[in-house]
XYZ file of C-alpha atoms in Angstrom:
732
model
C -28.917 -63.393 63.592
C -28.344 -64.867 60.625
C -28.133 -62.284 57.194
C -31.351 -63.077 56.150
C -33.131 -62.513 59.296
C -31.065 -59.036 59.339
C -32.454 -57.982 55.999
C -36.128 -59.452 56.538
C -36.362 -57.238 60.076
C -34.636 -54.267 58.051
C -37.529 -54.516 55.337
C -40.056 -54.412 57.945
C -39.322 -51.398 60.092
C -38.263 -49.646 56.669
C -36.020 -49.799 53.955
C -33.510 -46.758 54.924
C -31.678 -49.264 57.193
C -31.108 -51.938 54.141
C -27.843 -50.599 52.936
C -25.851 -50.351 55.932
C -27.092 -54.036 56.496
C -25.566 -55.144 53.353
C -22.335 -53.197 53.873
C -21.616 -55.230 56.486
C -21.740 -58.342 54.630
C -18.968 -60.159 52.995
C -18.725 -63.231 50.787
C -20.739 -65.148 53.255
C -24.247 -63.099 52.325
C -24.938 -65.593 49.477
C -24.162 -68.163 51.390
C -26.204 -66.952 54.357
C -29.298 -66.869 51.970
C -28.630 -70.054 50.577
C -28.576 -71.534 53.856
C -32.402 -70.428 54.522
C -33.137 -72.623 51.604
C -30.579 -75.893 52.543
C -31.706 -79.101 53.874
C -29.020 -81.063 55.412
C -29.834 -84.723 54.744
C -26.588 -85.948 56.576
C -28.460 -86.293 60.322
C -30.984 -88.690 61.661
C -34.123 -88.212 59.723
C -37.266 -89.734 58.550
C -38.423 -90.515 55.462
C -41.503 -88.472 54.737
C -44.102 -87.888 52.041
C -43.613 -84.074 50.262
C -46.464 -83.179 52.290
C -44.798 -84.252 55.778
C -46.279 -87.760 56.514
C -43.537 -90.063 57.815
C -43.175 -93.507 56.123
C -42.562 -96.532 57.644
C -41.492 -98.930 54.306
C -40.089 -96.794 51.244
C -38.779 -100.217 49.236
C -42.113 -102.009 48.604
C -44.371 -101.346 47.378
C -48.890 -101.766 48.630
C -50.012 -104.980 46.961
C -53.336 -106.911 47.158
C -51.677 -110.043 48.647
C -48.203 -111.317 48.808
C -47.965 -112.045 45.014
C -51.013 -109.779 44.334
C -50.854 -106.656 41.808
C -49.383 -103.319 42.912
C -52.203 -100.909 44.001
C -53.012 -97.431 42.860
C -54.046 -96.522 46.397
C -50.398 -96.523 47.627
C -49.931 -92.866 47.492
C -46.543 -93.080 48.908
C -45.218 -95.005 45.607
C -47.426 -93.393 43.272
C -45.401 -90.110 44.874
C -41.976 -90.965 44.275
C -42.386 -92.390 40.949
C -44.002 -89.415 39.531
C -41.903 -87.191 40.690
C -39.089 -89.337 39.450
C -40.705 -89.418 35.813
C -40.439 -85.096 36.066
C -37.014 -84.954 37.927
C -34.966 -83.669 34.392
C -35.798 -80.465 33.020
C -34.717 -79.181 29.130
C -30.538 -78.856 29.186
C -29.056 -75.218 27.920
C -29.382 -75.470 24.161
C -26.043 -73.801 24.280
C -23.329 -74.376 27.545
C -25.507 -77.389 28.274
C -22.309 -79.405 29.786
C -21.039 -76.923 32.477
C -19.620 -77.019 36.331
C -19.262 -73.833 38.981
C -18.207 -72.905 42.065
C -18.709 -69.993 44.750
C -16.390 -67.386 45.531
C -15.899 -63.745 46.199
C -14.436 -60.777 44.261
C -12.637 -57.771 45.967
C -11.407 -54.225 44.574
C -7.938 -53.474 45.230
C -8.290 -50.241 42.385
C -10.901 -48.268 42.587
C -12.082 -46.427 39.127
C -14.078 -43.674 40.041
C -12.476 -41.991 36.750
C -14.269 -44.955 34.970
C -17.553 -45.773 36.515
C -19.741 -44.522 39.904
C -20.643 -48.623 40.444
C -19.714 -49.480 44.170
C -18.501 -52.500 43.446
C -15.942 -50.878 41.133
C -15.179 -48.702 43.431
C -15.330 -49.309 47.467
C -12.253 -51.564 48.149
C -13.766 -52.136 51.705
C -16.610 -54.591 49.877
C -16.261 -58.481 49.436
C -18.664 -59.391 47.209
C -19.784 -63.033 46.787
C -19.735 -64.459 43.341
C -20.824 -67.603 41.359
C -19.351 -68.965 38.346
C -20.207 -70.812 35.886
C -17.904 -72.786 33.428
C -18.859 -75.129 30.510
C -18.577 -76.228 27.214
C -20.667 -74.687 24.391
C -21.671 -77.289 21.300
C -22.356 -80.262 23.179
C -24.765 -81.696 25.168
C -25.095 -81.607 29.346
C -23.548 -85.349 28.899
C -20.966 -84.874 26.206
C -17.256 -84.603 27.731
C -14.816 -81.709 29.082
C -11.939 -82.390 26.459
C -13.599 -81.989 23.737
C -12.506 -78.537 21.213
C -14.843 -76.055 21.959
C -15.381 -72.235 23.150
C -15.632 -72.079 26.916
C -18.526 -70.349 28.395
C -16.572 -68.124 31.183
C -19.754 -66.739 33.324
C -19.832 -64.707 36.208
C -22.162 -63.675 38.675
C -21.760 -60.684 41.395
C -24.336 -60.693 44.026
C -23.802 -56.908 44.825
C -25.403 -54.466 47.088
C -27.254 -52.968 44.075
C -28.777 -56.176 42.511
C -26.992 -59.006 40.628
C -24.156 -57.981 37.971
C -23.152 -60.831 35.303
C -20.243 -61.284 33.310
C -21.609 -63.978 30.285
C -18.643 -64.480 28.508
C -16.433 -66.465 26.889
C -12.714 -68.372 27.234
C -12.193 -66.329 23.753
C -12.210 -62.454 23.407
C -14.100 -62.369 20.348
C -17.260 -64.176 18.828
C -18.008 -65.705 15.517
C -20.645 -63.553 14.155
C -21.291 -59.645 14.596
C -24.917 -60.011 14.081
C -27.415 -61.766 17.096
C -29.963 -62.061 14.568
C -27.310 -65.372 13.048
C -27.086 -67.013 16.411
C -29.482 -69.767 15.626
C -27.681 -70.273 11.890
C -24.252 -70.594 13.630
C -25.639 -73.109 16.439
C -27.843 -75.070 14.029
C -24.227 -75.308 11.733
C -22.004 -76.815 15.045
C -25.044 -78.894 16.726
C -25.270 -82.825 15.166
C -26.168 -82.949 12.131
C -29.919 -83.371 11.878
C -30.184 -86.563 9.857
C -27.990 -88.268 12.205
C -27.028 -86.199 15.155
C -23.158 -86.913 14.578
C -21.269 -85.771 15.826
C -21.434 -85.214 19.347
C -19.500 -81.604 20.511
C -17.428 -81.337 17.484
C -17.212 -78.506 15.027
C -15.127 -81.403 12.346
C -18.445 -81.971 10.386
C -19.656 -80.465 6.961
C -22.586 -78.381 8.480
C -20.022 -76.448 10.715
C -17.397 -75.755 8.104
C -20.130 -74.954 5.460
C -21.069 -72.217 7.658
C -18.152 -70.729 7.974
C -17.055 -71.098 4.516
C -19.672 -68.781 3.874
C -19.607 -66.017 6.890
C -16.159 -64.421 6.234
C -17.242 -63.023 9.540
C -15.988 -66.151 11.757
C -12.385 -66.073 10.485
C -10.951 -64.127 13.393
C -13.202 -66.669 15.918
C -11.734 -69.475 13.794
C -8.424 -68.858 14.703
C -8.647 -68.662 18.244
C -11.148 -72.202 18.131
C -8.679 -73.994 16.436
C -5.202 -72.980 18.487
C -4.939 -74.768 21.708
C -6.832 -71.680 23.401
C -10.278 -74.224 23.273
C -8.207 -77.259 24.764
C -7.913 -75.475 27.984
C -5.386 -77.370 30.790
C -7.871 -76.626 33.454
C -10.784 -74.164 33.893
C -7.959 -72.423 36.504
C -5.544 -72.049 33.651
C -7.702 -69.975 31.521
C -8.639 -66.663 31.028
C -11.985 -65.058 30.499
C -13.225 -62.266 28.533
C -16.610 -60.039 28.150
C -16.567 -60.362 24.416
C -19.049 -57.760 24.528
C -17.624 -53.599 24.706
C -19.759 -52.453 27.118
C -20.397 -48.267 28.308
C -19.672 -47.472 31.931
C -20.596 -43.991 33.181
C -18.993 -41.950 35.983
C -20.757 -39.671 38.650
C -19.865 -36.603 35.471
C -21.943 -38.780 33.455
C -18.865 -39.446 31.637
C -18.694 -42.016 29.126
C -16.129 -44.732 28.132
C -16.282 -48.056 26.193
C -15.252 -50.850 28.631
C -14.052 -54.506 27.533
C -13.666 -56.846 30.570
C -10.877 -59.389 30.843
C -9.721 -61.988 33.738
C -6.354 -63.066 34.189
C -5.766 -66.556 35.792
C -3.166 -66.534 38.536
C -1.757 -69.752 37.763
C -1.572 -69.071 34.018
C -2.980 -69.613 30.420
C -2.224 -73.245 29.152
C -3.678 -76.104 27.243
C -3.481 -79.658 26.010
C -2.113 -80.923 23.608
C -4.459 -82.264 21.186
C -3.576 -86.477 21.317
C -4.117 -85.837 25.091
C -7.740 -83.856 24.842
C -8.840 -86.832 22.702
C -7.509 -89.718 25.419
C -8.800 -87.894 28.405
C -12.583 -87.710 26.553
C -12.517 -91.580 27.031
C -10.595 -92.011 30.525
C -12.035 -88.985 32.059
C -14.670 -87.413 30.940
C -15.284 -85.321 33.877
C -11.386 -84.223 33.999
C -12.245 -80.204 34.033
C -15.029 -80.990 36.338
C -13.212 -83.012 38.542
C -9.897 -80.225 38.238
C -11.839 -77.751 39.710
C -14.195 -79.267 42.454
C -10.720 -81.198 43.386
C -8.195 -78.341 43.707
C -11.252 -76.225 45.887
C -11.795 -79.033 48.292
C -7.662 -79.301 48.962
C -8.208 -75.176 49.289
C -5.591 -74.792 46.244
C -8.830 -71.548 45.544
C -8.360 -70.371 41.572
C -7.768 -67.166 41.260
C -8.122 -64.330 38.741
C -7.862 -60.476 38.162
C -10.453 -58.784 36.562
C -9.031 -55.807 34.283
C -10.660 -53.152 31.989
C -9.823 -51.934 28.696
C -11.219 -48.450 28.315
C -11.620 -46.161 25.587
C -13.098 -42.445 26.193
C -16.649 -41.824 24.301
C -14.823 -39.055 22.242
C -12.129 -41.795 20.900
C -15.006 -43.579 20.034
C -13.666 -43.664 16.388
C -9.633 -43.622 16.535
C -9.632 -47.223 15.191
C -9.115 -49.257 11.972
C -12.069 -51.224 13.359
C -15.354 -51.251 14.905
C -15.784 -50.657 19.123
C -19.039 -52.440 18.343
C -17.413 -55.426 16.573
C -18.050 -58.906 18.520
C -15.512 -60.470 16.133
C -12.682 -58.019 16.778
C -9.977 -57.255 20.328
C -8.820 -53.867 21.156
C -4.908 -54.669 20.769
C -3.703 -54.318 24.350
C -0.843 -52.400 22.441
C -3.166 -49.954 21.571
C -5.264 -49.951 25.066
C -3.286 -51.421 27.820
C -5.522 -53.644 30.328
C -5.670 -51.835 33.743
C -6.441 -54.736 36.525
C -8.586 -53.822 39.171
C -9.488 -56.743 41.972
C -9.248 -59.870 42.394
C -11.459 -63.273 42.023
C -11.271 -65.958 44.334
C -13.363 -69.554 44.031
C -13.161 -70.963 47.353
C -16.389 -73.429 47.834
C -18.235 -76.073 45.595
C -21.620 -75.982 45.476
C -24.106 -78.350 47.619
C -25.920 -79.648 45.175
C -25.375 -79.638 41.245
C -28.769 -78.907 39.952
C -29.833 -76.504 42.269
C -26.897 -74.140 42.276
C -25.162 -75.123 38.921
C -28.035 -76.490 36.623
C -29.874 -73.703 37.806
C -28.632 -70.733 37.872
C -29.692 -68.286 35.220
C -27.439 -65.945 34.068
C -28.408 -63.310 31.634
C -26.091 -60.152 29.949
C -28.638 -57.633 30.822
C -28.058 -57.892 34.480
C -26.117 -54.705 34.963
C -25.962 -52.673 37.937
C -26.068 -48.686 37.829
C -22.977 -47.241 36.384
C -22.438 -49.973 33.766
C -24.408 -50.402 30.878
C -25.428 -51.742 27.083
C -23.656 -50.875 24.275
C -24.710 -50.373 20.710
C -23.056 -54.142 19.985
C -26.002 -55.964 17.460
C -24.444 -58.512 19.239
C -25.432 -57.690 23.029
C -29.033 -56.084 21.687
C -30.559 -59.176 21.047
C -28.494 -61.653 23.084
C -29.999 -60.138 26.389
C -33.144 -60.812 25.105
C -32.538 -64.124 24.560
C -31.096 -64.973 27.552
C -34.067 -63.589 29.261
C -36.536 -65.530 27.375
C -34.376 -68.725 27.065
C -34.122 -68.856 30.794
C -37.864 -68.641 31.279
C -38.521 -71.764 28.753
C -35.772 -73.269 30.643
C -36.766 -73.011 33.939
C -40.470 -73.167 33.200
C -41.698 -70.051 34.501
C -41.180 -66.266 34.380
C -40.726 -66.663 38.201
C -36.996 -68.427 38.193
C -35.688 -65.155 39.685
C -36.901 -66.722 42.714
C -34.643 -69.820 42.966
C -32.301 -69.692 45.436
C -28.951 -69.117 43.130
C -30.886 -66.363 41.218
C -32.227 -64.575 44.006
C -30.019 -61.012 44.897
C -28.575 -60.660 48.238
C -30.467 -56.943 48.329
C -34.315 -56.928 49.175
C -36.241 -56.355 45.914
C -39.811 -55.192 45.757
C -41.833 -54.625 42.345
C -45.185 -55.228 41.184
C -44.372 -58.632 39.228
C -47.259 -61.065 39.957
C -48.345 -64.582 39.807
C -47.142 -67.134 36.723
C -45.757 -70.971 37.690
C -44.241 -71.474 40.978
C -44.743 -68.080 42.791
C -42.709 -68.771 46.092
C -43.403 -65.722 47.891
C -46.575 -64.212 49.850
C -46.556 -60.251 48.481
C -48.420 -58.446 50.863
C -49.933 -55.003 49.774
C -50.692 -52.994 46.680
C -49.347 -54.363 42.952
C -49.750 -51.622 40.975
C -48.125 -48.058 40.930
C -49.234 -45.468 41.531
C -50.765 -46.413 44.735
C -52.292 -45.206 48.037
C -49.770 -46.467 49.879
C -46.700 -44.881 48.145
C -44.767 -47.756 48.091
C -42.770 -49.991 46.309
C -41.834 -46.435 44.609
C -39.540 -45.600 41.676
C -36.186 -44.658 43.768
C -34.402 -41.315 42.616
C -30.501 -41.917 41.605
C -28.824 -40.239 44.200
C -30.457 -42.986 46.179
C -29.405 -45.827 44.007
C -32.382 -45.940 41.485
C -30.743 -46.941 38.274
C -31.016 -44.328 35.467
C -29.624 -45.051 31.993
C -27.336 -42.527 30.181
C -27.949 -40.662 27.808
C -26.935 -42.215 24.362
C -26.305 -40.441 21.200
C -28.272 -42.182 18.459
C -26.735 -42.678 14.585
C -28.273 -40.282 12.597
C -30.033 -42.394 9.245
C -32.742 -44.160 8.200
C -34.247 -47.511 9.634
C -32.524 -49.911 7.570
C -31.340 -53.483 7.858
C -27.095 -52.310 7.520
C -24.141 -52.684 9.453
C -21.398 -49.725 9.817
C -18.608 -49.634 7.665
C -15.849 -50.791 9.602
C -18.111 -54.350 10.046
C -16.731 -55.494 6.673
C -13.302 -56.099 7.431
C -12.650 -59.840 7.970
C -8.999 -60.835 7.840
C -6.813 -58.217 9.494
C -7.084 -59.606 13.279
C -7.095 -62.972 12.080
C -3.824 -62.603 10.361
C -2.792 -61.068 13.190
C -3.363 -63.904 15.367
C -1.313 -66.144 13.400
C 1.618 -64.267 13.145
C 1.593 -63.967 17.071
C 1.821 -67.489 17.702
C 4.700 -69.087 17.939
C 6.674 -71.648 15.975
C 4.844 -74.616 18.026
C 1.221 -72.946 18.012
C 0.918 -72.760 14.116
C 2.146 -76.156 13.893
C -0.787 -77.134 16.476
C -3.391 -74.519 14.638
C -2.145 -76.205 10.983
C -3.174 -79.631 12.310
C -6.242 -78.742 14.224
C -7.324 -76.864 10.128
C -6.339 -80.154 9.124
C -8.615 -81.893 11.723
C -11.091 -80.233 11.172
C -11.704 -80.372 7.306
C -10.459 -84.200 6.623
C -13.842 -84.735 8.944
C -15.707 -83.013 6.020
C -17.497 -85.004 2.901
C -18.297 -82.554 0.967
C -14.977 -81.240 -1.276
C -16.478 -78.098 -1.967
C -16.542 -76.867 1.580
C -13.062 -78.277 1.712
C -12.100 -76.136 -1.085
C -14.284 -72.922 -0.334
C -12.960 -73.184 3.167
C -9.241 -72.640 2.215
C -10.050 -70.192 -0.215
C -11.073 -68.143 2.839
C -7.709 -69.481 5.079
C -5.925 -67.911 2.229
C -6.648 -64.602 3.221
C -5.243 -64.935 6.057
C -2.231 -65.944 4.942
C -1.090 -67.952 1.975
C 1.423 -70.295 4.094
C -0.863 -71.689 6.648
C -3.441 -72.194 3.175
C -0.880 -74.122 1.905
C -0.365 -76.702 4.696
C -3.721 -77.101 5.093
C -3.678 -77.983 1.718
C -0.784 -79.930 1.568
C -2.379 -82.323 4.792
C -5.098 -82.805 2.838
C -3.864 -83.740 -0.429
C -5.460 -81.079 -2.371
C -3.801 -78.404 -4.751
C -2.444 -74.867 -2.635
C -4.153 -72.035 -3.223
C -1.499 -69.037 -5.039
C -0.893 -66.103 -2.990
C -3.967 -63.178 -2.693
C -4.214 -61.073 -0.060
C -0.543 -60.657 1.427
C 0.187 -60.877 4.990
C 0.792 -57.520 6.542
C 2.993 -58.589 8.875
C 1.433 -57.436 12.371
C 2.017 -59.151 15.806
C 0.910 -58.645 19.547
C 3.386 -59.791 22.219
C -0.222 -60.475 23.735
C -1.438 -63.825 22.165
C 0.792 -66.899 22.589
C 0.441 -68.898 25.229
C 4.025 -70.051 24.993
C 5.480 -67.003 24.563
C 7.355 -66.103 28.057
C 7.520 -62.690 27.554
C 3.641 -62.234 27.604
C 2.682 -60.117 30.952
C -1.023 -62.123 30.336
C 0.448 -65.106 31.067
C 2.285 -66.973 34.129
C 4.528 -70.565 34.451
C 4.330 -71.536 37.952
C 3.997 -75.268 38.923
C 1.485 -74.060 41.880
C -1.662 -75.791 41.172
C 0.127 -78.737 38.599
C -0.430 -82.317 39.166
C 2.058 -84.665 39.834
C 2.058 -88.499 39.631
C 4.102 -89.999 41.690
C 4.835 -94.004 40.567
C 5.933 -96.113 43.041
C 6.441 -100.132 43.452
C 6.567 -102.284 46.367
C 10.244 -101.036 47.859
C 10.119 -98.000 46.646
C 12.467 -95.211 48.066
C 10.626 -93.960 50.817
C 13.396 -90.774 51.591
C 13.204 -89.538 47.756
C 9.204 -90.451 47.412
C 8.272 -89.201 50.858
C 10.740 -85.916 50.583
C 8.730 -84.488 46.985
C 4.939 -85.515 48.211
C 6.090 -82.841 51.947
C 7.755 -80.741 49.850
C 5.397 -80.402 46.747
C 1.611 -80.294 49.437
C 3.913 -77.013 51.277
C 4.613 -75.829 47.651
C 0.755 -75.976 46.380
C 1.738 -78.712 44.198
C -0.841 -81.447 44.330
C 0.806 -84.878 44.401
C -1.235 -88.121 43.526
C 0.485 -91.496 44.570
C 0.582 -94.417 41.671
C 0.779 -97.578 42.456
C -0.170 -101.932 42.366
C -2.843 -101.180 44.032
C -5.055 -99.340 46.197
C -4.036 -98.664 49.949
C -1.017 -98.842 51.302
C 2.591 -99.426 49.571
C 5.399 -100.636 51.417
C 9.229 -98.855 51.128
C 11.829 -100.365 51.350
C 12.626 -98.936 54.891
C 10.726 -101.100 57.324
C 7.545 -99.467 58.752
C 7.337 -96.792 56.141
C 4.710 -96.555 53.421
C 2.746 -94.203 51.107
C -1.252 -94.415 50.103
C -2.100 -94.202 46.820
C -4.504 -92.409 45.334
C -4.826 -94.195 42.058
C -3.902 -97.794 40.420
C -1.613 -98.513 37.299
C -5.298 -99.436 35.767
C -6.898 -96.043 36.814
C -4.982 -93.857 35.593
C -3.081 -92.755 32.674
C -0.341 -89.664 32.361
C -2.761 -87.730 30.747
C -4.735 -87.184 34.117
C -0.875 -85.370 35.006
C 1.370 -82.703 34.066
C 4.259 -84.509 35.178
C 5.077 -88.117 35.874
C 8.091 -89.228 38.710
C 9.143 -92.897 38.706
C 10.360 -93.430 41.923
C 13.340 -96.043 41.795
C 13.566 -99.133 44.498
C 14.669 -102.390 45.157
C 13.040 -106.228 45.779
C 11.354 -108.283 42.905
C 9.043 -105.858 42.061
C 11.600 -103.280 40.733
C 13.556 -106.557 39.155
C 10.558 -106.888 36.518
C 10.117 -103.231 35.750
C 11.311 -103.900 32.328
C 7.890 -105.597 31.020
C 5.504 -103.429 33.621
C 3.601 -102.363 30.286
C 1.865 -99.222 32.432
C 4.808 -97.908 33.629
C 6.229 -98.433 29.584
C 3.410 -96.421 28.700
C 3.123 -93.538 31.346
C 6.792 -92.607 30.693
C 6.261 -92.701 27.118
C 2.761 -91.137 26.877
C 3.657 -88.122 28.759
C 7.050 -87.435 26.842
C 5.379 -87.245 23.840
C 2.933 -85.165 25.304
C 6.474 -82.769 26.302
C 5.734 -83.065 30.192
C 8.532 -83.157 32.847
C 9.486 -87.081 32.662
C 11.881 -87.728 36.160
C 13.066 -90.986 38.409
C 15.350 -92.104 40.798
C 17.629 -94.138 42.017
C 16.810 -97.766 39.939
C 13.961 -96.643 37.934
C 16.601 -93.847 35.740
C 18.018 -96.869 34.585
C 14.646 -98.609 33.682
C 13.516 -95.413 32.042
C 16.682 -94.901 29.625
C 17.273 -98.181 28.526
C 13.715 -99.663 28.351
C 10.952 -96.825 28.406
C 12.800 -94.191 26.490
C 16.143 -95.565 24.926
C 18.094 -93.238 22.796
C 16.219 -90.224 24.093
C 18.816 -89.100 27.059
C 21.804 -91.271 27.075
C 23.486 -87.607 27.327
C 21.989 -86.714 30.277
C 22.434 -90.122 32.344
C 26.245 -89.799 31.396
C 25.893 -86.527 33.037
C 23.957 -87.887 36.612
C 26.390 -88.493 39.207
C 25.247 -91.447 42.543
C 24.457 -88.075 44.621
C 23.428 -85.873 42.026
C 20.382 -84.298 40.219
C 20.325 -83.439 36.155
C 17.828 -81.371 34.220
C 16.837 -81.036 30.562
C 14.113 -80.541 27.806
C 11.831 -81.438 30.899
C 13.600 -84.472 32.183
C 15.014 -84.494 35.489
C 16.987 -87.494 36.746
C 18.249 -87.509 40.370
C 21.297 -90.568 41.349
C 20.557 -93.615 43.647
C 22.624 -92.085 46.389
C 20.743 -88.948 46.419
C 21.325 -87.049 49.651
C 20.127 -83.692 49.208
C 15.803 -83.605 48.256
C 16.186 -79.772 47.929
C 17.832 -80.185 44.851
C 15.382 -82.203 43.277
C 12.802 -80.485 44.658
C 13.722 -77.501 43.080
C 15.018 -78.840 39.338
C 11.278 -81.014 39.452
C 9.259 -77.949 40.302
C 11.312 -75.892 37.974
C 10.642 -77.929 34.770
C 6.789 -78.088 35.727
C 6.248 -74.904 35.769
C 7.507 -74.803 31.964
C 3.872 -76.792 31.320
C 5.645 -78.053 28.201
C 9.128 -78.876 27.181
C 8.442 -77.787 23.423
C 12.201 -78.096 21.846
C 11.547 -81.980 23.010
C 12.267 -84.146 19.774
C 9.080 -86.964 19.829
C 9.614 -87.913 16.499
C 10.822 -91.385 17.333
C 8.125 -91.678 20.265
C 5.063 -93.898 19.518
C 2.448 -94.304 22.613
């Protein structure tokens, strides 16, 4: 019996057994439910109309004579065209561009002292999840690698109903009050007179808004850091952004922030790389997530909580309800309590990823709203916008949105009602059902929440007025490399603005963060540097840099990375095959790049490798590292004129990536591709040895011990980038 059938049977015989049935369900619960709504088109099927009439011809319309007009009585043709005309639904106003995956959440550390929610207390449960990653500003057809906030929305299909953490990859937001959200989004969207630029914040309207909204400055520092050009969704943190309330069984309340920490670490693209990928593969992040799951390299995140007891709400120099502020981990450490794994791609993008409807108000008993002013109207907005986008108040009946627990209420009718509801549609009634459920049986009872004294007025809390301290903290916590990237990002964004007044006012605001930062940006824009008006407080956090190896939030591993293995006819199979085989066992993805698709023969008779890319269908930007396998024969003799190899080596080097070569390709790399960049390293290389430095890995022509090459190559890849490399002489 399927899970869905089991639940139906339980409901018919009485709801008292539903909890037991659901508790036996594992991560397959949602998949079993979706299976009831899934049609398999890979089997032998006859084509039919919507209403079941099989059709003998779907390629030619009914006509009056061989060359006569098409007849309106052709109901199949009309149905086919009409349905096509109505296939599109409105895209999301924000987060339109996205991708998703199914998975599961497993708790390993219960927190009964914080909440009574079963999902955060019962380690025997395996809860189905669906996650949607997205960009914010661009349209559904925009590119993946633009500089933008990334949505990180997670749905838990719990036994108590759907719980959504509708978060981002940045822990703060641009505004404190949701009433300003329409203004923010209008400002960042393409300018209304010409619909330019697409999926970019580098324009006058956005920076005009920012320069006049100082509460946005902390978020701007995150936005212009490397965080908002992530290497992969798999290598991206997630944050609930808001402060929530959790309640334990004793009715004790705590303020809680939710965090997602990726197992593969927090890593980003470099700006030049992001720009190029936007044209080379606009679906880069979608493809990366899809390919990883298909390869069973399932991405994982740890769920963490920062907890502040209600009694300590006012112990900080900022307001816990202010979504433009973090709680520094030095003050409140994160406690990691469970693991989420994404292990299944959707069967149909539209039905699942496009129609999934997250809402911040989807909370289960034990988790509640705080008085965060950004959260309150956001919760109203999400319910409202999903109804508008999906066309009916019945969007909860769409399979991807249905809870896995049974649902009974008195909501009726509306467009696209898909249930036949038998019985009363009001309460109270003579049948005594569906009835309110006491808290001891799982009914949601919101905890008594103290109300501030005062009068009704449009006002913010006194601590909401400080906007610069945490922006300065972020700047101070960055490495020199990251600071350089932030300066360059400010310079790029403001350099795209045409209104000098916007630039001047923005520089005034940046100057409140740090005078040196403002002066560096001003110098790049060739405008007068501002004088210091606000001294830097000098405080740092050890938890914010992506480059700092001591940051406990980060991880540096070659697992999940992608190597481009470049070969020509006559390549050394021992080296290429050894790398490919070892890396596959280590969880490192290896893609063979050759002169054509198909088999490329090695110098050893009867051996070959199948390519996944050709020199023309990929660039180094699509890989975390490139390795050029040496060999012999006519193609290797012509390497110095192989433009794609030359470009791949130089471009990867310029992007601080690991670049490797073996045998005859070492001489090519050092003499033609990167002359003068590795002379000392080449001088240290022995015929049967391996050398590595600053992301360059070279192996001799008579290498016998492949493990030493594998270790050095994977160790360099694990570092993500060789930031100490001098790239000033490279153009790619």
